[in-house]
XYZ file of C-alpha atoms in Angstrom:
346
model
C 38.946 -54.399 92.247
C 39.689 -57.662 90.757
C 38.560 -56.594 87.288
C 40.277 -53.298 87.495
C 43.248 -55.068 88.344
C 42.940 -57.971 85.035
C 42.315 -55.235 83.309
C 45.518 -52.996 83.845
C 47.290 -56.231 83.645
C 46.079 -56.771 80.452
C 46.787 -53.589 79.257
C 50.042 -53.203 80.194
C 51.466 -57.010 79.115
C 50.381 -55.380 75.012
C 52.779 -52.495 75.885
C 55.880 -54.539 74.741
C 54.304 -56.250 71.814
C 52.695 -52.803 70.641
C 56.559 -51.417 71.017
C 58.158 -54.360 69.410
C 55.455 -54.369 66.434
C 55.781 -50.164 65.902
C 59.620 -50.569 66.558
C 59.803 -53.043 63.814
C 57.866 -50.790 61.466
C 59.805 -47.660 62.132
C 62.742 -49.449 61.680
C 62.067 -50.956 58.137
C 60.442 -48.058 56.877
C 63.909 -45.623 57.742
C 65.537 -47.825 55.611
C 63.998 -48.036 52.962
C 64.040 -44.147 52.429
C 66.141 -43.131 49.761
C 69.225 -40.934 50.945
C 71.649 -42.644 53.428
C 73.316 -40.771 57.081
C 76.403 -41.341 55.503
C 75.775 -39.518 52.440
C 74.346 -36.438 54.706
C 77.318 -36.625 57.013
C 79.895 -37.226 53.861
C 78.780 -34.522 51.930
C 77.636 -32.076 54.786
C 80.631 -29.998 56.039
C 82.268 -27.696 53.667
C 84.805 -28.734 52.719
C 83.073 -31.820 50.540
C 81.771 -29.704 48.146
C 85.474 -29.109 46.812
C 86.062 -33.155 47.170
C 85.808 -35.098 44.226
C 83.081 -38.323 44.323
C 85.235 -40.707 44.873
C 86.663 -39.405 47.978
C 83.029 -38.697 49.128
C 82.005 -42.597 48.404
C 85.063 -43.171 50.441
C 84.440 -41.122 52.976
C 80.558 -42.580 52.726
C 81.973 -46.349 53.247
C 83.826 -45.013 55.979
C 81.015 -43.914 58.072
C 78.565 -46.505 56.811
C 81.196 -48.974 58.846
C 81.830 -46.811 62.108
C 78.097 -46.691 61.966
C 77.769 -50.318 61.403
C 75.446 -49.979 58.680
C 77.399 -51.754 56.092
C 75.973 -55.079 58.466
C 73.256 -57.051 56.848
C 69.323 -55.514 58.127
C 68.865 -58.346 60.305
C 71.783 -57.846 62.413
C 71.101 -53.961 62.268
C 67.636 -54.898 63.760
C 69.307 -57.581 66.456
C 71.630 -54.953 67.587
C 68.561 -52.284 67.690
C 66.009 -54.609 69.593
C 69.025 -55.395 72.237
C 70.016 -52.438 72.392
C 66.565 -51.239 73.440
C 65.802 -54.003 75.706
C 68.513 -52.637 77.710
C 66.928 -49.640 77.296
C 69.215 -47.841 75.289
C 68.148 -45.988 71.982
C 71.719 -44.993 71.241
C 73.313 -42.173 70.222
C 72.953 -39.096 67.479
C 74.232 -39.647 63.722
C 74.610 -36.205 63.625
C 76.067 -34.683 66.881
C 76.792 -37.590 68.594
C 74.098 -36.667 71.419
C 72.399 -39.636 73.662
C 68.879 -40.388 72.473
C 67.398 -40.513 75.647
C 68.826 -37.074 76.621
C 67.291 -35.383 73.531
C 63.798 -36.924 74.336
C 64.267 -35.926 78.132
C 64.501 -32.751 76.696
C 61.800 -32.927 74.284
C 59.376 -35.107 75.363
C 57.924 -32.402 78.276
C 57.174 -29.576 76.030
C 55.079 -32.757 73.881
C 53.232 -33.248 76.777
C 52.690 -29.749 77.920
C 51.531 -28.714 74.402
C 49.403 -31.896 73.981
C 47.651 -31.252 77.192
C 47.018 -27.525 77.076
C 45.378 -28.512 73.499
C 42.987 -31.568 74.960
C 41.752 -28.709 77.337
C 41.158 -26.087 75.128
C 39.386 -29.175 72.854
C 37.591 -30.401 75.744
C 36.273 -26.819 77.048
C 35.236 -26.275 73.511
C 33.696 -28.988 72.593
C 31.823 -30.017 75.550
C 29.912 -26.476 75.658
C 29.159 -26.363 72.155
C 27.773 -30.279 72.222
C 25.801 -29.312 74.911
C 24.425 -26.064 74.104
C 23.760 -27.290 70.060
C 21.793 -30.299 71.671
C 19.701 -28.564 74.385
C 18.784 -25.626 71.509
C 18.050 -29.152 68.684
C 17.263 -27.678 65.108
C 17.633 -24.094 66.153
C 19.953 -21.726 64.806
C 22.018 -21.887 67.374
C 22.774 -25.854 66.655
C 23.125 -25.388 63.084
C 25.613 -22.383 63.483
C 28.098 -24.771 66.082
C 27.447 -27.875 63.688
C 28.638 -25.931 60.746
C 31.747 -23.996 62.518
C 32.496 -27.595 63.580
C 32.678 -29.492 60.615
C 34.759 -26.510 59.273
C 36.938 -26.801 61.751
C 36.870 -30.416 61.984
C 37.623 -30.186 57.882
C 40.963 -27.684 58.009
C 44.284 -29.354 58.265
C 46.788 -28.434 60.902
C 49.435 -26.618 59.287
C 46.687 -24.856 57.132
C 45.605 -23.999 60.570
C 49.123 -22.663 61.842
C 50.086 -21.061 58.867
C 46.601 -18.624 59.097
C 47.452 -17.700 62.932
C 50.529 -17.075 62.582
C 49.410 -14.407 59.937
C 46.546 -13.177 61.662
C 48.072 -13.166 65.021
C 51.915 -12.856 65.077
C 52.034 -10.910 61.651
C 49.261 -8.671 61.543
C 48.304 -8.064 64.854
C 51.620 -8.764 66.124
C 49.485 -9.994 69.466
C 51.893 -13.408 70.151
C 55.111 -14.858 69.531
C 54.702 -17.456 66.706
C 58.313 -19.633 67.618
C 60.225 -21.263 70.071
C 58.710 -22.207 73.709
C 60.137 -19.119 75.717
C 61.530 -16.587 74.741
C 65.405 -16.304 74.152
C 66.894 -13.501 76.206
C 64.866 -15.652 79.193
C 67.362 -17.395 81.454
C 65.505 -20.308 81.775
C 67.689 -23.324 83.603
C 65.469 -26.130 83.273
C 64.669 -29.294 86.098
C 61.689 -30.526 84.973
C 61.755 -29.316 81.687
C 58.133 -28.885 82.521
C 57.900 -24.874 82.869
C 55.092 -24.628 84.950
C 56.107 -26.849 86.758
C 59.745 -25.396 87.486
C 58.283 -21.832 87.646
C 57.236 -23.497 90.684
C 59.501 -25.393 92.454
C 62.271 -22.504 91.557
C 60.016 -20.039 92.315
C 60.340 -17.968 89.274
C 56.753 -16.401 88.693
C 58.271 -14.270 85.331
C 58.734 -18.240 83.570
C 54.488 -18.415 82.950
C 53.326 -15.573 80.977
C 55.695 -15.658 78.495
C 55.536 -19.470 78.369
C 51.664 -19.239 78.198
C 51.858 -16.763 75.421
C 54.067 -19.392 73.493
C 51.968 -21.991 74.184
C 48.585 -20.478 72.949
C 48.911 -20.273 69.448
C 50.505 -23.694 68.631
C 47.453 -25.637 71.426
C 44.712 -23.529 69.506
C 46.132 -24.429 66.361
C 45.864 -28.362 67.691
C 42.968 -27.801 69.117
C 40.607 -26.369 66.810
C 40.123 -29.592 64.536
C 39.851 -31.411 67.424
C 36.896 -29.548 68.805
C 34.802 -29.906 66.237
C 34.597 -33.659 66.326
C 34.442 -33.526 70.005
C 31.220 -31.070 69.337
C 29.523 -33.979 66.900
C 30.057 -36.706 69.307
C 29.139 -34.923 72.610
C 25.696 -33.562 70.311
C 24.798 -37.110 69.555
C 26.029 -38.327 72.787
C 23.388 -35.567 74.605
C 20.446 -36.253 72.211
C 20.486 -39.723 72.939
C 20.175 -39.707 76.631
C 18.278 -36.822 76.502
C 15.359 -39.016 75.162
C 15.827 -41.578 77.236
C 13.063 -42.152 80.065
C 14.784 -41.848 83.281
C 15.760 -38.711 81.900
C 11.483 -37.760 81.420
C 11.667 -39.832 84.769
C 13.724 -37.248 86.387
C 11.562 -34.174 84.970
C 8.181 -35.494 86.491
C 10.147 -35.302 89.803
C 10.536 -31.783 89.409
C 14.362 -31.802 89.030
C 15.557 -28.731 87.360
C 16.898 -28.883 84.315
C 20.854 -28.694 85.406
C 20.162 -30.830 88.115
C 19.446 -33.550 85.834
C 22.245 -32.643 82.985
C 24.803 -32.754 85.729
C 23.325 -35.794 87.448
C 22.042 -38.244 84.537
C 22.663 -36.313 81.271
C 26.122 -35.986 81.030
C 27.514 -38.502 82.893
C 25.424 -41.046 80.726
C 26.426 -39.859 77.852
C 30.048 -39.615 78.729
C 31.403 -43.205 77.799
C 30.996 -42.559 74.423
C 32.979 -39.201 74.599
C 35.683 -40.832 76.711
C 36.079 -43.036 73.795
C 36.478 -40.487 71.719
C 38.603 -38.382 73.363
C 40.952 -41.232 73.816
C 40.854 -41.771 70.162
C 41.821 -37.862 69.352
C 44.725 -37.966 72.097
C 46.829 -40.266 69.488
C 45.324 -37.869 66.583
C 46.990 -34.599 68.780
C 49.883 -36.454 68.967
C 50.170 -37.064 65.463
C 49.438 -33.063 64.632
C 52.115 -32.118 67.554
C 54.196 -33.960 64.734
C 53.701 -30.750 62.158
C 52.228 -27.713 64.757
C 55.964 -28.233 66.229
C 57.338 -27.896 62.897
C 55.264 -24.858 61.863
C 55.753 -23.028 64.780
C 59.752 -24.133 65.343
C 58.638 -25.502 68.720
C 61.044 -27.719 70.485
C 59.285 -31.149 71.256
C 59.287 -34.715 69.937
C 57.442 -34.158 66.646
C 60.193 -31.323 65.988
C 63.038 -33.615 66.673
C 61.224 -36.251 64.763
C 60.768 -34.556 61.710
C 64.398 -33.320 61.852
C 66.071 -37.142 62.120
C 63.571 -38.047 58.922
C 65.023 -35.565 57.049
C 68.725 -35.961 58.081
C 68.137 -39.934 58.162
C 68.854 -39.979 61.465
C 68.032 -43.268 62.680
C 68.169 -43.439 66.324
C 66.457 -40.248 66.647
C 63.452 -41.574 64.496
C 63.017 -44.728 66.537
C 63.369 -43.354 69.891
C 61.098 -40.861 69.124
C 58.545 -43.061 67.716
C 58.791 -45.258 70.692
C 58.224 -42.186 72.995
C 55.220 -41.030 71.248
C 53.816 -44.654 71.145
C 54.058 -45.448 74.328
C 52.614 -42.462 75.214
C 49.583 -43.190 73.294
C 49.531 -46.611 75.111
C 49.653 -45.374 78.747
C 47.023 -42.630 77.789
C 44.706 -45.865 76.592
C 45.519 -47.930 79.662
C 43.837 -44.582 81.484
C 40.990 -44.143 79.651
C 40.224 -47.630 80.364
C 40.387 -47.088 83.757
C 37.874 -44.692 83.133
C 34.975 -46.451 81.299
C 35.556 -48.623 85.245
C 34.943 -45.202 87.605
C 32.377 -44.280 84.820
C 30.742 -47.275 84.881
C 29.977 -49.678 87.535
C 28.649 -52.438 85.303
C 32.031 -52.688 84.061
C 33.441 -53.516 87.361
C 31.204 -56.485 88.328
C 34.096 -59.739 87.570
């Protein structure tokens, strides 16, 4: 308990240098973009096209000082680390909308999209490992090996683009945008749709939600998969030769008596690791699946304030996806200590 404990600790006290560090980063790296919010927001109504330039670099200044960017960077980045030590990630360029808001609104269908994808990976991956390492050199392993490293190999908007030909073009079989569809009167809680299909007991919310969902978590999952196949392989082999494993055979233990028993939970810290790993690497690729498929979670919003140079939105969703990424590590750790008990002893 004691080491469980140190270790949480531990864990949690680098959340706030790991947010300082990546807020920092975000932070310089907006600015040094070329392009300006004030030259978006100058020039993007109508009626600046018919202005001449020197009433847009006027109206530029303009906003540059309501927006207090004509301030030197290091008081831009005083005012931006106070500001979110007092947890406050500010407010829209464009719109005008809190920050926080937009990622309450965002962040869940993130989540729910990550997640469905780690279990598609998971379910995947973990049957193919196992089946291409109990059938070693067959036909069998070097079909899954090959389909993995394929998959493994093709990038996720290569990915999206092909189902969303296949499958919303040609066979017109599932919706290719958007989380739910449109003439759905959805009021959301949670913003979690399962979980407000339950609580407002409004069955009709999942299937079309579902059918949203499964093209854009296939599309993540896929590439993921096939790694997860290689490791869990590997993983299998090597305990698979091990001699409590031969041990366990001379007993007369049947054969998925022992994989449940000594095989895979033996070879599981190694997958843990890896599937800790991949979590970040499906959070980067929600980043552009939410983009191909118009889907309406951080990485969409994200992309969107790059392009308009929308500050606050960048940072705030950066933040949000990191420490996302750093709770999901503080978790896994917490499972190399249930997985194993070596790890526990102080």
């Amino acid at each position: 308990m004691n080491r469980t404990l140190w270790l949480v600790t531990k864990r949690l006290a680098a959340v706030p240098l790991v947010m300082l560090v990546l807020a920092t980063m975000v932070f310089v790296a907006m600015r040094m973009l070329p392009g300006s919010p004030a030259t978006s927001l100058a020039v993007g109504g109508g009626a600046a096209s018919q202005s001449s330039a020197e009433e847009i670099a006027a109206s530029e200044q303009r906003i540059n000082e309501a927006l207090g960017l004509n301030d030197s960077l290091a008081d831009q980045y005083t005012t931006f680390l106070g500001d979110v030590l007092a947890l406050d990630l500010g407010r829209s360029f464009f719109g005008g909308n809190d920050v926080t808001g937009l990622l309450g609104d965002s962040l869940p269908a993130t989540i729910e999209l990550t997640v469905a994808a780690m279990l598609i990976a998971v379910l995947i991956g973990m049957v193919t490992g196992v089946l291409a390492a109990l059938r070693k050199d067959t036909w069998i392993d070097t079909t899954t090996r090959t389909i993995g490293t394929v998959s493994f190999s093709l990038p996720w908007f290569a990915l999206g683009v092909l189902s969303i030909v296949v499958f919303g073009v040609w066979l017109r079989w599932l919706p290719v945008i958007g989380r739910l569809p449109n003439a759905l009167d959805y009021e959301p809680f949670t913003n979690f749709v399962l979980l407000d299909a339950i609580l407002q007991d409004r069955p009709e919310l999942v299937w079309p939600w579902l059918r949203h969902l499964i093209l854009p978590a296939t599309t993540l999952a896929l590439s993921m998969a096939g790694f997860i196949t290689r490791i869990v392989r590997a993983s299998v082999l090597e305990v698979l030769s091990d001699d409590f494993v031969r041990t366990a055979r001379m007993k007369g233990l049947s054969g998925a008596t022992i994989m449940r028993r000594h095989v895979l939970r033996n070879s599981s810290l190694p997958i843990v690791t890896v599937l800790g790993l991949q979590f970040g690497s499906l959070l980067g690729g929600s980043v552009i699946t939410e983009t191909v498929f118009s889907y309406p979670g951080v990485g969409n919003l994200l992309v969107n304030g790059i392009l308009q140079r929308d500050y606050p939105i960048v940072q705030g969703a950066a933040l949000a996806i990191a420490l996302l990424f750093t709770l999901v590590n503080v978790v896994v750790d917490l499972l190399y200590l249930a997985l194993d008990p070596r790890l526990r002893k102080a």
